[in-house]
Amino acid sequence: MSEGVSFNDDFARGVICVGVPFPNSYDRSISAKMLYNDEQRKLRKRDTLAGNEWYSQQAYRALAQAIGRCIRHAGDYGAIILLDSRHCDDGSQLFNSGICQAHAKLPKWMRTNVKTLRYEHHSIGRKDIPCGYQGLKRVMVDFFRTAKAHSASVLNRQMETFRASQAKSCEKTLSFNKQTGNWMENPTK
């Protein structure tokens, strides 16, 4: 399920995605769109995505929709497990960004938090979980032990910021200056 349902807060604390949801390449509309994009790039020199790039983008857009089902706001939390070797950090970097090529197509909010499960006891990438499923279990237990408290602190900070901005907005009034045609702030007394 990738669209239309919101499993925020305690309705979902995890998502497991198996594979990458590429559209059916044998579908006429999909193959026509890919050919159209290629034609526009070659013949008309338009700055559109190449057909294969568009095709890949559709898959990662659907993946982003699916993994976002359980994390719906800044204070929400959940574990997202991507079961596909195409998401594994191979140690490469993309344009000195600190993000490996495998994570470049993932949503921005997720890219720096992805960890690769390794069966070996040594790491290859920057954020690896060594020791296979025992290592994953250890990381998951640690994550869920601290996530609720972290979530509460994020929501408290947001509430404090909101209250401060409300208090600040109550201190000012706006008036329209007909001569200049601009709105001006007037501090209330």
XYZ file of N, CA, C and O in Angstrom:
756
model
N 0.854 -1.163 0.000
C 0.000 0.000 0.000
C 0.901 1.227 0.000
O 1.750 1.385 0.862
N 0.733 2.084 -0.990
C 1.646 3.208 -1.064
C 0.967 4.555 -0.992
O 1.615 5.554 -0.733
N -0.329 4.640 -1.210
C -0.983 5.942 -1.222
C -2.361 5.862 -0.590
O -2.996 4.828 -0.590
N -2.795 7.004 -0.059
C -4.169 7.136 0.369
C -4.474 6.828 1.817
O -5.529 7.194 2.304
N -3.591 6.189 2.543
C -3.862 5.835 3.930
C -2.751 6.400 4.811
O -1.578 6.315 4.481
N -3.152 6.991 5.924
C -2.187 7.571 6.852
C -2.158 6.748 8.131
O -3.148 6.675 8.851
N -1.030 6.123 8.401
C -0.866 5.330 9.622
C 0.034 6.090 10.595
O 1.137 5.680 10.891
N -0.421 7.243 11.044
C 0.413 8.047 11.923
C 0.365 7.569 13.373
O -0.503 6.815 13.767
N 1.340 8.011 14.109
C 1.503 7.703 15.529
C 1.474 6.198 15.782
O 2.170 5.463 15.112
N 0.671 5.726 16.732
C 0.713 4.318 17.113
C -0.008 3.375 16.137
O -0.066 2.179 16.377
N -0.537 3.901 15.039
C -1.184 3.034 14.057
C -0.165 2.250 13.230
O -0.499 1.242 12.628
N 1.078 2.729 13.191
C 2.156 1.985 12.510
C 3.494 2.480 13.039
O 3.751 3.665 13.083
N 4.327 1.560 13.420
C 5.675 1.886 13.878
C 6.726 1.248 12.988
O 7.901 1.230 13.326
N 6.314 0.738 11.848
C 7.279 0.155 10.935
C 6.687 -0.099 9.562
O 5.483 -0.276 9.414
N 7.557 -0.046 8.562
C 7.200 -0.367 7.184
C 8.310 -1.248 6.637
O 9.489 -0.964 6.835
N 7.934 -2.307 5.972
C 8.910 -3.169 5.301
C 8.601 -3.126 3.809
O 7.489 -3.466 3.399
N 9.561 -2.662 3.022
C 9.402 -2.603 1.567
C 10.304 -3.653 0.941
O 11.519 -3.638 1.158
N 9.704 -4.542 0.182
C 10.457 -5.590 -0.501
C 10.591 -5.179 -1.966
O 9.592 -5.045 -2.666
N 11.823 -4.966 -2.411
C 12.059 -4.584 -3.797
C 11.857 -3.110 -4.046
O 11.682 -2.305 -3.132
N 11.885 -2.743 -5.313
C 11.632 -1.379 -5.759
C 10.411 -1.457 -6.684
O 10.422 -2.229 -7.641
N 9.361 -0.678 -6.419
C 8.109 -0.817 -7.166
C 8.122 -0.161 -8.552
O 7.461 0.846 -8.789
N 8.875 -0.746 -9.473
C 8.899 -0.220 -10.833
C 7.556 -0.458 -11.503
O 6.953 -1.513 -11.330
N 7.089 0.509 -12.305
C 5.845 0.282 -13.044
C 6.033 -0.821 -14.086
O 7.156 -1.123 -14.484
N 4.942 -1.380 -14.558
C 4.986 -2.424 -15.566
C 5.511 -1.851 -16.881
O 4.825 -1.058 -17.526
N 6.702 -2.241 -17.276
C 7.314 -1.686 -18.491
C 6.606 -2.153 -19.760
O 6.811 -1.591 -20.831
N 5.757 -3.192 -19.650
C 5.003 -3.678 -20.802
C 3.676 -2.939 -20.978
O 2.990 -3.127 -21.973
N 3.327 -2.109 -20.008
C 2.120 -1.291 -20.115
C 2.325 -0.272 -21.230
O 3.353 0.403 -21.283
N 1.348 -0.146 -22.111
C 1.486 0.742 -23.274
C 1.725 2.191 -22.883
O 2.519 2.879 -23.508
N 1.021 2.661 -21.869
C 1.189 4.064 -21.476
C 2.582 4.316 -20.904
O 3.159 5.385 -21.122
N 3.131 3.363 -20.200
C 4.474 3.508 -19.629
C 5.521 3.523 -20.748
O 6.381 4.407 -20.798
N 5.458 2.556 -21.641
C 6.439 2.511 -22.737
C 6.285 3.719 -23.655
O 7.278 4.262 -24.147
N 5.047 4.192 -23.865
C 4.841 5.376 -24.694
C 5.455 6.617 -24.051
O 6.082 7.432 -24.737
N 5.292 6.751 -22.744
C 5.874 7.905 -22.035
C 7.399 7.868 -22.101
O 8.045 8.899 -22.300
N 7.978 6.690 -21.945
C 9.436 6.571 -22.017
C 9.933 6.956 -23.419
O 10.904 7.707 -23.554
N 9.255 6.463 -24.448
C 9.634 6.802 -25.825
C 9.440 8.293 -26.094
O 10.276 8.928 -26.750
N 8.349 8.854 -25.608
C 8.078 10.277 -25.777
C 9.191 11.116 -25.158
O 9.696 12.058 -25.776
N 9.567 10.802 -23.923
C 10.641 11.562 -23.263
C 11.947 11.460 -24.040
O 12.647 12.456 -24.217
N 12.281 10.262 -24.509
C 13.509 10.094 -25.293
C 13.448 10.913 -26.576
O 14.428 11.554 -26.968
N 12.292 10.908 -27.229
C 12.126 11.671 -28.468
C 12.266 13.168 -28.221
O 12.916 13.876 -28.985
N 11.651 13.651 -27.161
C 11.732 15.079 -26.839
C 13.162 15.516 -26.565
O 13.557 16.615 -26.942
N 13.917 14.675 -25.925
C 15.324 15.003 -25.635
C 16.164 15.025 -26.906
O 16.984 15.913 -27.091
N 15.974 14.041 -27.761
C 16.811 13.905 -28.960
C 16.413 14.860 -30.076
O 17.240 15.603 -30.588
N 15.153 14.833 -30.444
C 14.712 15.579 -31.620
C 14.452 17.056 -31.345
O 14.768 17.901 -32.173
N 13.869 17.342 -30.214
C 13.477 18.724 -29.927
C 14.377 19.416 -28.922
O 14.125 20.557 -28.544
N 15.388 18.695 -28.468
C 16.369 19.239 -27.515
C 15.705 19.815 -26.262
O 16.140 20.812 -25.717
N 14.630 19.187 -25.827
C 13.947 19.630 -24.611
C 14.648 19.060 -23.395
O 15.201 17.971 -23.423
N 14.587 19.817 -22.312
C 15.244 19.424 -21.070
C 14.290 18.572 -20.226
O 13.821 18.995 -19.179
N 13.991 17.384 -20.716
C 13.144 16.449 -19.975
C 13.993 15.261 -19.540
O 15.091 15.046 -20.058
N 13.466 14.508 -18.610
C 14.162 13.298 -18.183
C 14.184 12.292 -19.323
O 13.201 12.167 -20.065
N 15.275 11.569 -19.455
C 15.313 10.469 -20.412
C 14.285 9.423 -19.980
O 13.895 9.372 -18.806
N 13.825 8.607 -20.914
C 12.796 7.621 -20.621
C 13.127 6.728 -19.445
O 12.290 6.498 -18.564
N 14.360 6.210 -19.397
C 14.761 5.330 -18.289
C 14.835 6.078 -16.962
O 14.523 5.515 -15.910
N 15.263 7.349 -17.011
C 15.314 8.154 -15.793
C 13.907 8.405 -15.264
O 13.662 8.343 -14.059
N 12.975 8.717 -16.170
C 11.578 8.931 -15.779
C 11.011 7.654 -15.151
O 10.335 7.700 -14.131
N 11.298 6.526 -15.782
C 10.829 5.226 -15.302
C 11.336 4.957 -13.883
O 10.581 4.562 -12.992
N 12.604 5.215 -13.662
C 13.198 5.030 -12.339
C 12.588 5.999 -11.335
O 12.300 5.642 -10.185
N 12.349 7.233 -11.761
C 11.761 8.235 -10.882
C 10.367 7.808 -10.403
O 10.011 8.021 -9.247
N 9.599 7.194 -11.287
C 8.264 6.735 -10.908
C 8.350 5.670 -9.812
O 7.541 5.655 -8.882
N 9.326 4.780 -9.936
C 9.496 3.725 -8.930
C 9.864 4.316 -7.576
O 9.299 3.944 -6.541
N 10.797 5.256 -7.565
C 11.242 5.826 -6.292
C 10.211 6.779 -5.709
O 10.150 6.966 -4.498
N 9.364 7.357 -6.547
C 8.256 8.167 -6.043
C 7.266 7.257 -5.307
O 6.796 7.585 -4.219
N 6.954 6.112 -5.891
C 6.049 5.156 -5.234
C 6.671 4.620 -3.945
O 5.980 4.440 -2.933
N 7.981 4.381 -3.956
C 8.671 3.920 -2.756
C 8.585 4.974 -1.655
O 8.312 4.653 -0.498
N 8.788 6.243 -2.026
C 8.702 7.332 -1.042
C 7.304 7.403 -0.437
O 7.156 7.624 0.773
N 6.284 7.212 -1.261
C 4.915 7.190 -0.749
C 4.718 6.045 0.249
O 4.114 6.225 1.301
N 5.244 4.894 -0.087
C 5.064 3.720 0.772
C 5.790 3.875 2.104
O 5.225 3.574 3.162
N 7.021 4.342 2.073
C 7.781 4.437 3.327
C 7.320 5.598 4.195
O 7.570 5.609 5.386
N 6.614 6.535 3.595
C 6.104 7.657 4.373
C 4.791 7.372 5.072
O 4.242 8.235 5.755
N 4.264 6.171 4.947
C 2.968 5.837 5.553
C 3.017 5.866 7.070
O 2.018 6.166 7.713
N 4.144 5.525 7.679
C 4.177 5.436 9.142
C 4.833 6.647 9.802
O 4.729 6.811 11.006
N 5.489 7.495 9.049
C 6.092 8.705 9.630
C 5.399 9.888 8.981
O 5.692 10.262 7.858
N 4.451 10.473 9.719
C 3.552 11.467 9.144
C 3.810 12.890 9.614
O 3.267 13.829 9.049
N 4.601 13.082 10.661
C 4.907 14.431 11.156
C 6.232 14.385 11.898
O 6.803 13.311 12.112
N 6.732 15.547 12.275
C 8.065 15.644 12.877
C 8.207 14.847 14.162
O 9.288 14.352 14.476
N 7.126 14.677 14.909
C 7.203 13.945 16.167
C 6.864 12.468 16.041
O 6.891 11.739 17.027
N 6.544 12.024 14.850
C 6.218 10.619 14.628
C 7.509 9.827 14.414
O 8.534 10.396 14.042
N 7.464 8.550 14.621
C 8.646 7.721 14.430
C 8.254 6.322 14.001
O 7.131 5.868 14.239
N 9.174 5.658 13.351
C 8.952 4.286 12.917
C 10.203 3.750 12.261
O 11.073 4.507 11.833
N 10.291 2.451 12.172
C 11.422 1.797 11.513
C 11.013 1.475 10.080
O 9.921 0.966 9.838
N 11.880 1.809 9.160
C 11.636 1.521 7.746
C 12.709 0.542 7.292
O 13.897 0.833 7.386
N 12.273 -0.605 6.817
C 13.208 -1.635 6.384
C 13.053 -1.811 4.873
O 11.958 -2.113 4.389
N 14.137 -1.586 4.148
C 14.153 -1.733 2.695
C 14.867 -3.035 2.367
O 16.084 -3.135 2.509
N 14.117 -4.042 1.957
C 14.681 -5.358 1.670
C 15.027 -5.472 0.182
O 14.283 -6.038 -0.608
N 16.136 -4.884 -0.188
C 16.609 -4.954 -1.571
C 18.071 -4.512 -1.590
O 18.410 -3.483 -1.026
N 18.898 -5.265 -2.250
C 20.331 -4.948 -2.282
C 20.620 -3.629 -3.000
O 21.685 -3.049 -2.822
N 19.674 -3.122 -3.787
C 19.887 -1.847 -4.481
C 19.940 -0.674 -3.522
O 20.338 0.424 -3.898
N 19.561 -0.877 -2.264
C 19.618 0.178 -1.264
C 20.862 0.096 -0.390
O 21.024 0.885 0.526
N 21.745 -0.851 -0.649
C 22.928 -1.060 0.191
C 24.010 -0.033 -0.111
O 24.316 0.257 -1.263
N 24.604 0.477 0.955
C 25.708 1.425 0.837
C 26.965 0.659 0.433
O 27.431 -0.207 1.150
N 27.499 1.003 -0.723
C 28.704 0.329 -1.213
C 29.971 1.136 -0.944
O 31.041 0.809 -1.426
N 29.840 2.223 -0.184
C 30.992 3.054 0.141
C 31.244 4.168 -0.856
O 32.106 5.011 -0.649
N 30.491 4.210 -1.949
C 30.669 5.263 -2.948
C 30.035 6.554 -2.459
O 29.162 6.553 -1.606
N 30.511 7.662 -3.022
C 29.927 8.953 -2.689
C 29.416 9.601 -3.954
O 30.002 9.452 -5.023
N 28.330 10.345 -3.844
C 27.748 11.029 -4.979
C 28.075 12.513 -4.882
O 27.568 13.208 -4.008
N 28.938 12.989 -5.751
C 29.280 14.411 -5.854
C 29.702 15.017 -4.519
O 29.289 16.109 -4.172
N 30.495 14.329 -3.744
C 31.004 14.798 -2.450
C 29.890 15.210 -1.491
O 30.081 16.064 -0.643
N 28.725 14.627 -1.630
C 27.595 14.992 -0.778
C 27.577 14.201 0.524
O 26.811 14.512 1.414
N 28.391 13.165 0.609
C 28.361 12.298 1.766
C 27.269 11.249 1.678
O 27.065 10.468 2.586
N 26.534 11.244 0.580
C 25.453 10.285 0.366
C 25.899 9.309 -0.706
O 26.414 9.709 -1.748
N 25.733 8.027 -0.458
C 26.137 7.038 -1.450
C 25.135 7.016 -2.600
O 23.997 7.465 -2.468
N 25.554 6.487 -3.729
C 24.704 6.462 -4.919
C 23.409 5.684 -4.682
O 22.360 6.030 -5.217
N 23.466 4.645 -3.882
C 22.281 3.825 -3.625
C 21.191 4.606 -2.888
O 20.017 4.282 -2.994
N 21.565 5.640 -2.156
C 20.596 6.400 -1.365
C 20.167 7.702 -2.034
O 19.289 8.390 -1.527
N 20.758 8.039 -3.158
C 20.499 9.326 -3.803
C 19.053 9.493 -4.253
O 18.539 10.608 -4.293
N 18.373 8.418 -4.591
C 17.000 8.522 -5.087
C 15.963 8.399 -3.977
O 14.767 8.513 -4.230
N 16.399 8.173 -2.764
C 15.478 8.104 -1.634
C 15.066 9.520 -1.224
O 15.737 10.492 -1.570
N 13.981 9.673 -0.483
C 13.575 11.008 -0.037
C 14.681 11.683 0.772
O 15.414 11.032 1.513
N 14.788 12.997 0.644
C 15.860 13.749 1.315
C 15.854 13.542 2.824
O 16.907 13.444 3.438
N 14.661 13.483 3.426
C 14.593 13.343 4.877
C 15.131 12.005 5.358
O 15.441 11.835 6.523
N 15.292 11.076 4.440
C 15.704 9.728 4.818
C 17.156 9.421 4.475
O 17.777 8.568 5.102
N 17.710 10.091 3.500
C 19.017 9.732 2.935
C 20.133 9.579 3.953
O 20.930 8.659 3.866
N 20.211 10.470 4.896
C 21.330 10.435 5.844
C 21.105 9.462 6.994
O 21.994 9.274 7.816
N 19.934 8.855 7.062
C 19.619 7.951 8.168
C 19.570 6.486 7.772
O 19.265 5.640 8.606
N 19.855 6.174 6.513
C 19.781 4.795 6.044
C 21.008 4.019 6.520
O 22.133 4.506 6.445
N 20.771 2.820 7.020
C 21.854 1.934 7.457
C 21.772 0.643 6.663
O 20.681 0.170 6.354
N 22.918 0.075 6.356
C 22.976 -1.158 5.580
C 23.282 -2.329 6.501
O 24.239 -2.292 7.277
N 22.473 -3.367 6.405
C 22.674 -4.576 7.197
C 23.760 -5.419 6.547
O 23.681 -5.741 5.369
N 24.785 -5.773 7.312
C 25.881 -6.608 6.821
C 25.921 -7.896 7.632
O 25.710 -7.890 8.833
N 26.229 -8.979 6.961
C 26.371 -10.252 7.672
C 27.767 -10.400 8.244
O 27.985 -11.151 9.169
N 28.706 -9.643 7.699
C 30.073 -9.694 8.201
C 30.170 -8.873 9.489
O 29.278 -8.120 9.831
N 31.304 -8.999 10.150
C 31.533 -8.244 11.379
C 32.222 -6.917 11.108
O 32.482 -6.166 12.036
N 32.516 -6.606 9.851
C 33.166 -5.341 9.518
C 32.250 -4.509 8.626
O 31.320 -5.015 8.012
N 32.521 -3.215 8.566
C 31.689 -2.293 7.797
C 32.332 -1.948 6.472
O 33.550 -1.894 6.355
N 31.497 -1.666 5.479
C 31.954 -1.172 4.181
C 31.548 0.277 4.037
O 32.337 1.131 3.686
N 30.297 0.573 4.307
C 29.762 1.924 4.185
C 29.927 2.707 5.467
O 30.505 2.250 6.448
N 29.374 3.890 5.461
C 29.508 4.790 6.600
C 28.569 4.429 7.753
O 28.881 4.673 8.908
N 27.407 3.897 7.450
C 26.432 3.572 8.503
C 25.972 2.133 8.320
O 24.877 1.868 7.838
N 26.798 1.223 8.705
C 26.465 -0.187 8.560
C 26.006 -0.771 9.894
O 26.380 -0.303 10.964
N 25.199 -1.816 9.795
C 24.805 -2.616 10.950
C 25.479 -3.968 10.750
O 25.045 -4.761 9.925
N 26.573 -4.226 11.481
C 27.260 -5.512 11.307
C 26.540 -6.644 12.047
O 25.639 -6.406 12.828
N 26.938 -7.853 11.785
C 26.476 -9.064 12.477
C 25.063 -9.506 12.102
O 24.363 -10.129 12.902
N 24.613 -9.188 10.915
C 23.341 -9.710 10.402
C 22.142 -9.347 11.238
O 22.038 -8.238 11.770
N 21.221 -10.293 11.358
C 19.960 -10.013 12.029
C 20.120 -9.787 13.531
O 19.293 -9.099 14.131
N 21.167 -10.335 14.147
C 21.418 -10.035 15.558
C 21.768 -8.563 15.731
O 21.323 -7.912 16.676
N 22.566 -8.035 14.795
C 22.898 -6.607 14.820
C 21.670 -5.749 14.590
O 21.479 -4.710 15.234
N 20.805 -6.171 13.653
C 19.572 -5.436 13.374
C 18.666 -5.424 14.609
O 18.106 -4.385 14.962
N 18.542 -6.556 15.271
C 17.714 -6.636 16.474
C 18.215 -5.657 17.531
O 17.431 -4.944 18.158
N 19.525 -5.619 17.722
C 20.123 -4.728 18.715
C 19.817 -3.254 18.375
O 19.410 -2.478 19.245
N 19.967 -2.881 17.105
C 19.710 -1.504 16.672
C 18.227 -1.150 16.830
O 17.878 -0.062 17.278
N 17.348 -2.076 16.485
C 15.904 -1.825 16.597
C 15.479 -1.648 18.055
O 14.689 -0.764 18.376
N 16.009 -2.484 18.935
C 15.678 -2.364 20.356
C 16.135 -1.009 20.881
O 15.378 -0.312 21.569
N 17.359 -0.599 20.528
C 17.874 0.713 20.960
C 17.023 1.846 20.398
O 16.709 2.814 21.106
N 16.641 1.733 19.127
C 15.837 2.775 18.486
C 14.497 2.949 19.198
O 14.115 4.049 19.580
N 13.777 1.865 19.396
C 12.451 1.972 20.004
C 12.512 2.310 21.490
O 11.550 2.853 22.031
N 13.639 2.030 22.127
C 13.797 2.393 23.535
C 13.858 3.914 23.682
O 13.336 4.473 24.641
N 14.478 4.603 22.738
C 14.667 6.053 22.854
C 13.705 6.877 21.997
O 13.566 8.074 22.215
N 13.040 6.274 21.040
C 12.239 7.023 20.069
C 11.070 7.772 20.702
O 10.798 8.917 20.335
N 10.373 7.166 21.638
C 9.199 7.808 22.226
C 9.584 9.080 22.981
O 8.919 10.108 22.846
N 10.659 9.012 23.742
C 11.114 10.199 24.476
C 11.594 11.283 23.507
O 11.314 12.476 23.698
N 12.306 10.885 22.472
C 12.771 11.860 21.472
C 11.573 12.503 20.776
O 11.546 13.715 20.556
N 10.587 11.713 20.436
C 9.376 12.214 19.793
C 8.686 13.253 20.673
O 8.271 14.310 20.196
N 8.565 12.959 21.950
C 7.924 13.893 22.878
C 8.697 15.201 22.965
O 8.094 16.282 22.999
N 10.034 15.134 22.967
C 10.832 16.364 23.039
C 10.681 17.191 21.762
O 10.637 18.418 21.817
N 10.580 16.541 20.605
C 10.366 17.263 19.340
C 9.021 17.973 19.373
O 8.922 19.157 19.013
N 7.983 17.271 19.807
C 6.655 17.888 19.873
C 6.610 19.025 20.881
O 5.965 20.052 20.636
N 7.310 18.887 22.008
C 7.365 19.976 23.002
C 8.057 21.198 22.429
O 7.607 22.326 22.640
N 9.173 20.991 21.704
C 9.862 22.130 21.077
C 8.971 22.822 20.056
O 8.937 24.049 19.982
N 8.240 22.035 19.278
C 7.326 22.632 18.298
C 6.243 23.447 18.989
O 5.898 24.534 18.541
N 5.704 22.932 20.079
C 4.663 23.648 20.817
C 5.207 24.938 21.414
O 4.544 25.977 21.372
N 6.420 24.898 21.955
C 7.035 26.108 22.500
C 7.246 27.154 21.409
O 6.981 28.341 21.617
N 7.719 26.725 20.254
C 7.928 27.634 19.131
C 6.600 28.234 18.686
O 6.503 29.438 18.418
N 5.558 27.409 18.620
C 4.236 27.875 18.226
C 3.709 28.911 19.217
O 3.205 29.967 18.827
N 3.817 28.607 20.503
C 3.331 29.547 21.528
C 4.098 30.863 21.489
O 3.515 31.930 21.651
N 5.418 30.779 21.278
C 6.223 31.999 21.193
C 5.814 32.835 19.987
O 5.726 34.061 20.072
N 5.551 32.187 18.865
C 5.151 32.951 17.678
C 3.755 33.550 17.868
O 3.487 34.651 17.395
N 2.867 32.843 18.568
C 1.539 33.392 18.844
C 1.641 34.606 19.753
O 0.977 35.604 19.537
N 2.481 34.510 20.791
C 2.659 35.626 21.712
C 3.246 36.828 20.981
O 2.842 37.969 21.210
N 4.179 36.569 20.077
C 4.810 37.634 19.312
C 3.800 38.294 18.379
O 3.784 39.513 18.235
N 2.949 37.507 17.760
C 1.969 38.070 16.830
C 0.913 38.888 17.564
O 0.343 39.813 17.005
N 0.645 38.567 18.838
C -0.316 39.340 19.616
C 0.244 40.694 20.010
O -0.513 41.613 20.323
N 1.566 40.824 20.018
C 2.199 42.080 20.388
C 2.152 43.105 19.273
O 2.376 44.278 19.489
N 1.853 42.683 18.050
C 1.890 43.584 16.908
C 0.531 43.634 16.229
O -0.205 42.663 16.202
N 0.238 44.795 15.690
C -0.920 44.919 14.828
C -0.442 45.494 13.507
O 0.611 46.132 13.439
N -1.203 45.262 12.483
C -0.855 45.786 11.171
C -1.848 46.865 10.775
O -3.036 46.766 11.069
N -1.335 47.864 10.114
C -2.214 48.889 9.555
C -1.758 49.177 8.129
O -0.583 49.034 7.798
N -2.711 49.579 7.319
C -2.417 49.837 5.913
C -2.218 51.330 5.715
O -3.070 52.144 6.062
N -1.066 51.679 5.152
C -0.757 53.070 4.857
C -1.219 53.365 3.438
O -0.657 52.853 2.468
N -2.260 54.193 3.302
C -2.837 54.475 1.987
C -1.876 55.261 1.096
O -1.909 55.144 -0.119
N -1.016 56.078 1.703
C -0.093 56.900 0.910
C 0.992 56.046 0.249
O 1.309 56.222 -0.908
N 1.555 55.092 0.998
C 2.630 54.251 0.451
C 2.104 52.973 -0.177
O 2.786 52.334 -0.974
N 0.893 52.566 0.221
C 0.331 51.314 -0.297
C 0.939 50.084 0.366
O 0.881 48.992 -0.179
N 1.515 50.252 1.553
C 2.174 49.144 2.261
C 1.523 48.894 3.619
O 0.941 49.795 4.217
N 1.662 47.656 4.086
C 1.259 47.304 5.432
C 2.409 47.632 6.380
O 3.557 47.420 6.057
N 2.066 48.155 7.562
C 3.091 48.524 8.542
C 2.750 47.884 9.876
O 1.571 47.777 10.248
N 3.801 47.495 10.616
C 3.595 46.929 11.951
C 3.479 48.043 12.965
O 4.259 48.994 12.967
N 2.499 47.930 13.854
C 2.325 48.873 14.960
C 2.378 48.086 16.247
O 1.515 47.233 16.467
N 3.359 48.318 17.096
C 3.384 47.587 18.358
C 2.194 48.004 19.223
O 1.848 49.168 19.273
N 1.543 47.019 19.855
C 0.421 47.311 20.734
C 0.950 47.743 22.082
O 2.050 47.392 22.493
N 0.125 48.492 22.792
C 0.558 48.992 24.103
C -0.113 48.266 25.206
O -1.079 47.660 25.134
